[in-house]
Coordinates of N, CA and C in Angstrom, one line a residue:
X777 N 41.5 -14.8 -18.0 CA 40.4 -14.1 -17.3 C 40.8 -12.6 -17.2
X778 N 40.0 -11.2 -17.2 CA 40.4 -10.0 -17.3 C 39.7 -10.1 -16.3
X779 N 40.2 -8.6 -15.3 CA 39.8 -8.5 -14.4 C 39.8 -6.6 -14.5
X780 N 38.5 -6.0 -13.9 CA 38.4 -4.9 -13.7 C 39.2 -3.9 -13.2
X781 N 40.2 -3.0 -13.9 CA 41.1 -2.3 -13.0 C 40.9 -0.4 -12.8
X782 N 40.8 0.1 -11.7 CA 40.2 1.1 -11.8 C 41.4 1.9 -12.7
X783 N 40.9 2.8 -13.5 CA 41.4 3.8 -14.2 C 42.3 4.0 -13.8
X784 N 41.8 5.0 -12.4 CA 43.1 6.1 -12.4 C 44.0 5.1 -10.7
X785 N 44.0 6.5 -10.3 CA 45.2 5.6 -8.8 C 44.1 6.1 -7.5
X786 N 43.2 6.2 -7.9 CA 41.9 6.6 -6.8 C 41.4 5.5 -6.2
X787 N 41.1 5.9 -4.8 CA 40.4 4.9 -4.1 C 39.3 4.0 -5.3
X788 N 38.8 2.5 -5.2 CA 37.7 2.3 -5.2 C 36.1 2.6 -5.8
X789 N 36.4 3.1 -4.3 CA 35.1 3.7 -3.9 C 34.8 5.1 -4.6
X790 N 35.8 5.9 -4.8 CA 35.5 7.1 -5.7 C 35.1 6.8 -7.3
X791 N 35.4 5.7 -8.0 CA 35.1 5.1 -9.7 C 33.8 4.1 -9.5
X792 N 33.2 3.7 -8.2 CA 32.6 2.6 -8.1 C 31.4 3.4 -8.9
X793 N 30.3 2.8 -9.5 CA 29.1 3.1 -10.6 C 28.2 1.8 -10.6
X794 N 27.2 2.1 -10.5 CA 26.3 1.0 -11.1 C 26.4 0.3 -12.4
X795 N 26.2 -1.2 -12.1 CA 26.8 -1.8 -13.1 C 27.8 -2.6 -12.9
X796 N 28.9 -2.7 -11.9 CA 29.5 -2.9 -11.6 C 29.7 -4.2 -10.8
X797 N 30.6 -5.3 -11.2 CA 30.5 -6.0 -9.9 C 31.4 -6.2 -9.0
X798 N 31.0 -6.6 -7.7 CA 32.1 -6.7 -6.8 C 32.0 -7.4 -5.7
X799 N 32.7 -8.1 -5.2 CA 33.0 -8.9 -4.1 C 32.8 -8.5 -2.7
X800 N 31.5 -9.4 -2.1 CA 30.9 -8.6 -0.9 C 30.6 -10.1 0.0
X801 N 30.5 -10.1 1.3 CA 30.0 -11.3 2.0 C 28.8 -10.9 2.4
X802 N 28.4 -11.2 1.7 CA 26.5 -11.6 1.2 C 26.0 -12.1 2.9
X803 N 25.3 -11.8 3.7 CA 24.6 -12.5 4.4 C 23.9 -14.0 3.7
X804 N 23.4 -14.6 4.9 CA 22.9 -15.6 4.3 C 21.0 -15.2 3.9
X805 N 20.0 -15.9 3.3 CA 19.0 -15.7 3.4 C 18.3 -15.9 4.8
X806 N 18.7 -17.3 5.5 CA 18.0 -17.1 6.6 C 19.0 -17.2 7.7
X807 N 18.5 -17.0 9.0 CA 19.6 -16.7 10.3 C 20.1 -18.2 10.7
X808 N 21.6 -18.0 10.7 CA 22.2 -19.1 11.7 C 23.5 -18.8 11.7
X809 N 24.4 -20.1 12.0 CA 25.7 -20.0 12.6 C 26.4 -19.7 11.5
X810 N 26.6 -20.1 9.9 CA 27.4 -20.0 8.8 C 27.6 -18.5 8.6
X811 N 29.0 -18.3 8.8 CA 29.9 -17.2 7.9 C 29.2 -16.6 6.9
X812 N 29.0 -15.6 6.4 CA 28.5 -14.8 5.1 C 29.5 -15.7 4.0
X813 N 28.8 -16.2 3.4 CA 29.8 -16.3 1.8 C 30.1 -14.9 0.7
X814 N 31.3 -15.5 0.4 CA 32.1 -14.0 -0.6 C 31.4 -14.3 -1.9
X815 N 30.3 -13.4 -2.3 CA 29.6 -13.6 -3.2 C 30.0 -12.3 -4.7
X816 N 29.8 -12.7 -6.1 CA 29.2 -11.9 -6.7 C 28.4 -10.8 -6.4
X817 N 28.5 -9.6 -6.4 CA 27.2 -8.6 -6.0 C 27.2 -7.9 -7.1
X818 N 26.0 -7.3 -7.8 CA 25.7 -5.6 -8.7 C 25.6 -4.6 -7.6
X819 N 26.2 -3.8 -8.2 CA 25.9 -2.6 -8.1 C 24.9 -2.0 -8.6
X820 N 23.6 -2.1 -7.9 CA 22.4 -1.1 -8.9 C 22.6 0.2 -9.1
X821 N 23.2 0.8 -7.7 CA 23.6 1.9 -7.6 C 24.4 3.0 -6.7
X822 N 24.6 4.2 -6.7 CA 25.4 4.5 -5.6 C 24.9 6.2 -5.5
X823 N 24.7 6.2 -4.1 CA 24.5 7.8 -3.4 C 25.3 7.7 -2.7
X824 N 25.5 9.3 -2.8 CA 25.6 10.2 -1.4 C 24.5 10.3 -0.7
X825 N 24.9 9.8 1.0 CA 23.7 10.4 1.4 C 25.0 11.0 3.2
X826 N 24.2 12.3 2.6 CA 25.0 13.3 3.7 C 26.6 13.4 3.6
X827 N 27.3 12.9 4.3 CA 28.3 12.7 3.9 C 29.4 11.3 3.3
X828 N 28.5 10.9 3.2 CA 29.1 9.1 3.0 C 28.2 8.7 1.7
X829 N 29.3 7.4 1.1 CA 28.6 6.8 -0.3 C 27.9 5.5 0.5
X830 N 27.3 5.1 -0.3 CA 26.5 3.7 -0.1 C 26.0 3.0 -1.4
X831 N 26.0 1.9 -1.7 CA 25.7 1.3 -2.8 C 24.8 0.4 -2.1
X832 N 23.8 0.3 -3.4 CA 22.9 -1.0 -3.4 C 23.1 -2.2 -4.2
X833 N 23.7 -3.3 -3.0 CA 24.0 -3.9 -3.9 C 23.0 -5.4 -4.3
X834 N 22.9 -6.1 -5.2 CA 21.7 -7.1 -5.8 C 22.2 -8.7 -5.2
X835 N 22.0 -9.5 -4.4 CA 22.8 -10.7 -4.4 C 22.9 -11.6 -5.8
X836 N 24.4 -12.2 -6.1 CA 24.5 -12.8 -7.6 C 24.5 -14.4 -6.7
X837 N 23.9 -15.5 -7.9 CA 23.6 -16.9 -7.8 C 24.5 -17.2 -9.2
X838 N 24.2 -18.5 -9.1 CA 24.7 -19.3 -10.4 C 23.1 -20.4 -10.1
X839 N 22.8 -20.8 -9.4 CA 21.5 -21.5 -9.4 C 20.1 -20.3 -9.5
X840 N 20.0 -20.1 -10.5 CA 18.6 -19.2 -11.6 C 17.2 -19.6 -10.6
X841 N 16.7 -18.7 -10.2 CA 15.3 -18.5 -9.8 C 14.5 -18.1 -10.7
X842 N 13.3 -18.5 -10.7 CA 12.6 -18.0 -11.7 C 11.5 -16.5 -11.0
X843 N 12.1 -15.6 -11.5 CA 12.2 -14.3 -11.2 C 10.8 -13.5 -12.4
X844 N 10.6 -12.4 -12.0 CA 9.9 -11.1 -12.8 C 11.2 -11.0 -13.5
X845 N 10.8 -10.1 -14.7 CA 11.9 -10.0 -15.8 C 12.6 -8.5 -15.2
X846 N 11.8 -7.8 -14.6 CA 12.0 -6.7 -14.0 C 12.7 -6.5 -12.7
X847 N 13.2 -8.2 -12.3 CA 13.9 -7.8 -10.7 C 14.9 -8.7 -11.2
X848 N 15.4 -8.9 -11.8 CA 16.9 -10.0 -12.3 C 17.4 -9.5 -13.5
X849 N 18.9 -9.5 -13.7 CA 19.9 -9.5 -14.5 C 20.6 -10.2 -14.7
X850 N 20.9 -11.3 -15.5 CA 20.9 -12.3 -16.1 C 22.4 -12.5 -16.6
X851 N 23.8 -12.9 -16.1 CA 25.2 -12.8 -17.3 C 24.8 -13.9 -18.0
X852 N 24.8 -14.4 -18.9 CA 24.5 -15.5 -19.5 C 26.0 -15.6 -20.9
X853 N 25.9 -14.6 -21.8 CA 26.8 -14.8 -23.1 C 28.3 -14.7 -22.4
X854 N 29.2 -15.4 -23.2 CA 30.5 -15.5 -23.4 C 31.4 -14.4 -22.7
X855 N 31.3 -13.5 -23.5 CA 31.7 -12.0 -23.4 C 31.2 -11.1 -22.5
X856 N 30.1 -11.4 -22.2 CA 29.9 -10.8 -20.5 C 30.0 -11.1 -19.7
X857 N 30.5 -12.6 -19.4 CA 30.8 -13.4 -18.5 C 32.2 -12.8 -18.5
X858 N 33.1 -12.8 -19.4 CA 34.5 -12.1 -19.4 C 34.4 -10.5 -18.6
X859 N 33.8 -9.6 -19.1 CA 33.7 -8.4 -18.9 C 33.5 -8.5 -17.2
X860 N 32.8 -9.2 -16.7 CA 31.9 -9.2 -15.5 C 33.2 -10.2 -14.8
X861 N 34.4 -10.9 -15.6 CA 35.0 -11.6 -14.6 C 34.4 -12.9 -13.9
X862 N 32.9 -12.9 -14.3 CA 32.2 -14.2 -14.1 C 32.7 -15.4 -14.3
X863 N 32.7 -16.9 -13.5 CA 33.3 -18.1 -14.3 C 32.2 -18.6 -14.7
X864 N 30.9 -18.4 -14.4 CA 30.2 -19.1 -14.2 C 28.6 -18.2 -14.8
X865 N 27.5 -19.0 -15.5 CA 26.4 -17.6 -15.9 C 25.9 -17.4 -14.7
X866 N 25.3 -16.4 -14.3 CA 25.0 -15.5 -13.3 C 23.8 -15.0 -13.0
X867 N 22.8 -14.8 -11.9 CA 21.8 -13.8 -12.0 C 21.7 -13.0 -10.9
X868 N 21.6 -11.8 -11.0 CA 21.4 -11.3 -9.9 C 20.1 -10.6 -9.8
X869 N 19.9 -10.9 -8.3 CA 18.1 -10.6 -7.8 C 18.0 -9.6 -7.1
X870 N 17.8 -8.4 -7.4 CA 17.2 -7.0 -7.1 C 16.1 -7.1 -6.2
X871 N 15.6 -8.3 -6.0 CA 14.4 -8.5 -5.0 C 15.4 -8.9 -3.7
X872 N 16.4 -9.6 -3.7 CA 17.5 -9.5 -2.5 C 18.2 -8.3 -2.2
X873 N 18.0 -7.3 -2.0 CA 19.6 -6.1 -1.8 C 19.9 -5.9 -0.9
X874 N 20.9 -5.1 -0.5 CA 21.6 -4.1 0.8 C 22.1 -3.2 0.4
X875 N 21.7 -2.1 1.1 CA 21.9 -0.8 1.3 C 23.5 -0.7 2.1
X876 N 24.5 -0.5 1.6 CA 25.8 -0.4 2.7 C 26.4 0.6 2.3
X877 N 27.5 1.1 3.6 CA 28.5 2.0 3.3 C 29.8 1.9 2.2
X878 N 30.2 2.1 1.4 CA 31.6 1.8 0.7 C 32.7 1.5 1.2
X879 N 32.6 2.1 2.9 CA 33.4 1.7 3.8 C 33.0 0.2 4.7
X880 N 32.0 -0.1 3.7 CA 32.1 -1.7 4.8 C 32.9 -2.7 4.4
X881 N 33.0 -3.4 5.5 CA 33.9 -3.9 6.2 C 34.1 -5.5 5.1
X882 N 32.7 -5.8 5.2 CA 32.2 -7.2 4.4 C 32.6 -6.9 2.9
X883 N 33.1 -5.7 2.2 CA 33.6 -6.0 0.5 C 34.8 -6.7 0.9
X884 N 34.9 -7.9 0.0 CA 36.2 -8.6 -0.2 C 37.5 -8.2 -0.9
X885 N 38.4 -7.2 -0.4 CA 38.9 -6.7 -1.2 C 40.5 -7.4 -1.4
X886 N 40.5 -7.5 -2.9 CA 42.0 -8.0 -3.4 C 43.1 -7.5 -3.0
X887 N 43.9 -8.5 -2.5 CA 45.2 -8.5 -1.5 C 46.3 -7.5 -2.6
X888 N 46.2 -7.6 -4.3 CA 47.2 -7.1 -4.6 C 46.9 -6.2 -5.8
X889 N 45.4 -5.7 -5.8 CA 44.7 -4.9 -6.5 C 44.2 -4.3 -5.9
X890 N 43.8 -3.9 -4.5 CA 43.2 -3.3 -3.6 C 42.0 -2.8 -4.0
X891 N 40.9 -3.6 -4.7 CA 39.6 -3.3 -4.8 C 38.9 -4.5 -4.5
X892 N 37.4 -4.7 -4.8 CA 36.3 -5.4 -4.3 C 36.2 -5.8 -6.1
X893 N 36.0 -4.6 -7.0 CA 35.5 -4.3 -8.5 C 35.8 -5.5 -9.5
X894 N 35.0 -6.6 -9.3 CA 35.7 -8.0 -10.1 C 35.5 -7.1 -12.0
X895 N 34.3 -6.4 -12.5 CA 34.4 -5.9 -13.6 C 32.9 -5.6 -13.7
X896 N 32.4 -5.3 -14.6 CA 31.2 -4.8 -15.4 C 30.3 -5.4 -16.4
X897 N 29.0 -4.9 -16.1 CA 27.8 -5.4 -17.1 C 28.4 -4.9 -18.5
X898 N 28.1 -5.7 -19.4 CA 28.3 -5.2 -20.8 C 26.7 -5.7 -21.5
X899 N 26.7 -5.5 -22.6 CA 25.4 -5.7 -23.9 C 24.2 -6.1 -23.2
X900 N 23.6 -7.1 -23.3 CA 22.4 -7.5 -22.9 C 22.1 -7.4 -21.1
X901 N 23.0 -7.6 -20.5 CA 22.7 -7.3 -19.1 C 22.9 -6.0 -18.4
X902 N 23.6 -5.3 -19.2 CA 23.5 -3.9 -18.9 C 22.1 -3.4 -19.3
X903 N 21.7 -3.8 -20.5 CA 20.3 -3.5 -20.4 C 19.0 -3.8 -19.9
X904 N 19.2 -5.1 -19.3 CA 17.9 -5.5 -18.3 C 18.7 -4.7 -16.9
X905 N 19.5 -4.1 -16.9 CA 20.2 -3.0 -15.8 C 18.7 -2.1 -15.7
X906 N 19.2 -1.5 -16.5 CA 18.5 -0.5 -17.0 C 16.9 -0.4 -16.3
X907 N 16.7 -1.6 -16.7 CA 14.8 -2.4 -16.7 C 14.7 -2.6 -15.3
X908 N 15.5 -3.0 -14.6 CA 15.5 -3.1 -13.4 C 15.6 -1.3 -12.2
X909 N 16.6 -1.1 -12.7 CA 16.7 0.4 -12.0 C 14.7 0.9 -12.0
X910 N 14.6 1.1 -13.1 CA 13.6 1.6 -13.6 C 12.5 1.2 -12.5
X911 N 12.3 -0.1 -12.8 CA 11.2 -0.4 -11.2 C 11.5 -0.2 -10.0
X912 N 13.2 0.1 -9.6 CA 13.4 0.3 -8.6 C 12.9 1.7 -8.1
X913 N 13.1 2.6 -9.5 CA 13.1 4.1 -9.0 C 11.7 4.5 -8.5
X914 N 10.9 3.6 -9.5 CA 9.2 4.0 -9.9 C 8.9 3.8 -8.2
X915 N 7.8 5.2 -8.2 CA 6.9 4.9 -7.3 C 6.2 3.8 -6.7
X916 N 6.7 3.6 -5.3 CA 6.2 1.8 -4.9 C 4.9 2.0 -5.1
X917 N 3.6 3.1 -5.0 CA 2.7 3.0 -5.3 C 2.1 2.5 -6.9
X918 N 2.9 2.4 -7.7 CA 2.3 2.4 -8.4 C 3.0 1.0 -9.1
X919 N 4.0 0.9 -8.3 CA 4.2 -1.1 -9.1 C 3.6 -1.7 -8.1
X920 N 3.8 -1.3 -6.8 CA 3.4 -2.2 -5.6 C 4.3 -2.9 -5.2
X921 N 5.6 -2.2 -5.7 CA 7.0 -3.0 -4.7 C 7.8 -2.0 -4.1
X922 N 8.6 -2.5 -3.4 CA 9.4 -1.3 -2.7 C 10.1 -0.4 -4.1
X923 N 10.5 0.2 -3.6 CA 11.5 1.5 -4.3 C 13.0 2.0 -3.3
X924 N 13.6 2.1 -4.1 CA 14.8 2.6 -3.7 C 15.2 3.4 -2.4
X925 N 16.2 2.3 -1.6 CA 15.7 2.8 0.2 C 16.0 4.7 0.0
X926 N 16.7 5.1 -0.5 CA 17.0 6.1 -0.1 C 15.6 7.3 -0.9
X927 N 15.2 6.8 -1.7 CA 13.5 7.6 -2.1 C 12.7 7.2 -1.0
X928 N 12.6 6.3 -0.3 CA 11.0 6.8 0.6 C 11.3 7.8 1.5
X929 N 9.9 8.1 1.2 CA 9.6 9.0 1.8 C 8.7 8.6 3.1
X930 N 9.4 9.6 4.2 CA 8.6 9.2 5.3 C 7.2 9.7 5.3
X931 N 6.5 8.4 5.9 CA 4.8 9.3 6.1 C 5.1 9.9 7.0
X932 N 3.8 11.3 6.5 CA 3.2 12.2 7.5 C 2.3 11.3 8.9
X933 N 3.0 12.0 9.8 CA 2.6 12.1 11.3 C 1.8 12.8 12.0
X934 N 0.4 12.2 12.4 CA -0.8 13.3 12.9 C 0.3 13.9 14.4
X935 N -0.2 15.1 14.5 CA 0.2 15.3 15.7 C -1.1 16.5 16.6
X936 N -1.2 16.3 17.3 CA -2.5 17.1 18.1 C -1.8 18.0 19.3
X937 N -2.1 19.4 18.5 CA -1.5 20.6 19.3 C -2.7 21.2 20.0
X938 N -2.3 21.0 21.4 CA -3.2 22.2 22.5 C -2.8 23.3 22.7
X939 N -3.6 24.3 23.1 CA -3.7 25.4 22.9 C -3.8 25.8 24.9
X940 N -2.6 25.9 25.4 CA -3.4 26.0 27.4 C -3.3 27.6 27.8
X941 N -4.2 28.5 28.9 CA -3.9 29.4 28.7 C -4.5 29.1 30.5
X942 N -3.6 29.3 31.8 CA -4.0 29.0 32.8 C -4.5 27.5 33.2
X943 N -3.8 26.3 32.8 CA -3.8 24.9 32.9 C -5.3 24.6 32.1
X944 N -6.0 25.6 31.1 CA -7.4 25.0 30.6 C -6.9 24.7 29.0
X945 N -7.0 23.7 28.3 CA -7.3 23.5 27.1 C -8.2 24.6 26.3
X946 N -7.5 25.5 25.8 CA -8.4 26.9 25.3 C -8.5 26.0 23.2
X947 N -8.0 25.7 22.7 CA -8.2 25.4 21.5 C -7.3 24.0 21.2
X948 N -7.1 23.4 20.3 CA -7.1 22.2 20.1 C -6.6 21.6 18.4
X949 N -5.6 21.3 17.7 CA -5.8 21.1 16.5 C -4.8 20.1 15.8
X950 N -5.2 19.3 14.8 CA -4.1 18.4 15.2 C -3.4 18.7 13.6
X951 N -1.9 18.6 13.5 CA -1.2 19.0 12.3 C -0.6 17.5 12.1
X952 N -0.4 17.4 10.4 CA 0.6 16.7 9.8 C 2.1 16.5 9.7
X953 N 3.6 16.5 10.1 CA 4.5 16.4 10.2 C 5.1 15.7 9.4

């Protein structure tokens, strides 16, 4: 089995890229007492936001949902199961993510490789990569799914400005924010 090794002698978190997979304790779907399991995760992607990185990461299964072609990424061949470090074929669901810090706590990181980075999408699932990002980026208006937490945009906020000149309401108007 190969396993993903970062290039150079840099943290991590400074080589990490979408595409990528890596070892995260996945919450569960619904609330109770069980531990997060150490799951397969993608990387859809990664910002800066202000001063800190954050990735989005996709939860990976080996039990297949039947998904839109546009919210799953699929390891299925030989050779990307190798590349990805995968034992097993794989999908991961872009309709499940989290937004986290690079610094969290929940990546599983290797006692004697000191990363999370099991390895990378190669051929065919790099490219439903691709297909997915793409709905993520697109205007939720116009697929009618969410979009990329760090694109929305906050709505505008009515706000109603008075105008007082001696405790009387002299004018009145209300602005957008």
């Amino acid at each position: 089995m190969s396993h993903f090794i970062s290039p150079t002698n840099q943290p991590w978190q400074a080589n990490l890229r979408g595409g990528a997979i890596v070892s995260f304790r996945f919450p569960h779907e619904t609330a109770g007492q069980d531990r997060p399991k150490i799951r397969p995760s993608l990387v859809l992607a990664v910002r800066t936001i202000g001063d800190q990185r954050f990735a989005l990461l996709a939860y990976g299964t080996t039990h297949f949902r039947k998904l839109p072609a546009d919210q799953m990424v699929s390891v299925l061949e030989p050779e990307e199961l190798v590349a990805a470090s995968l034992h097993e074929p794989t999908q991961f669901n872009s309709g499940r993510t989290l937004l986290v810090s690079l610094d969290n706590s929940r990546f599983d990181i290797h006692p004697t490789r000191k990363t999370p980075v099991l390895g990378a999408l190669t051929g065919r699932s790099a490219a439903q990569l691709g297909g997915v990002r793409k709905r993520l980026e697109a205007s939720p208006r116009k697929t009618g799914r969410r979009a990329m937490p760090w694109s929305r945009r906050r709505e505008r906020c009515a706000v109603t400005v008075e105008r007082r000149r001696g405790g009387r309401t002299i004018s009145r108007e209300q602005r957008h924010v």
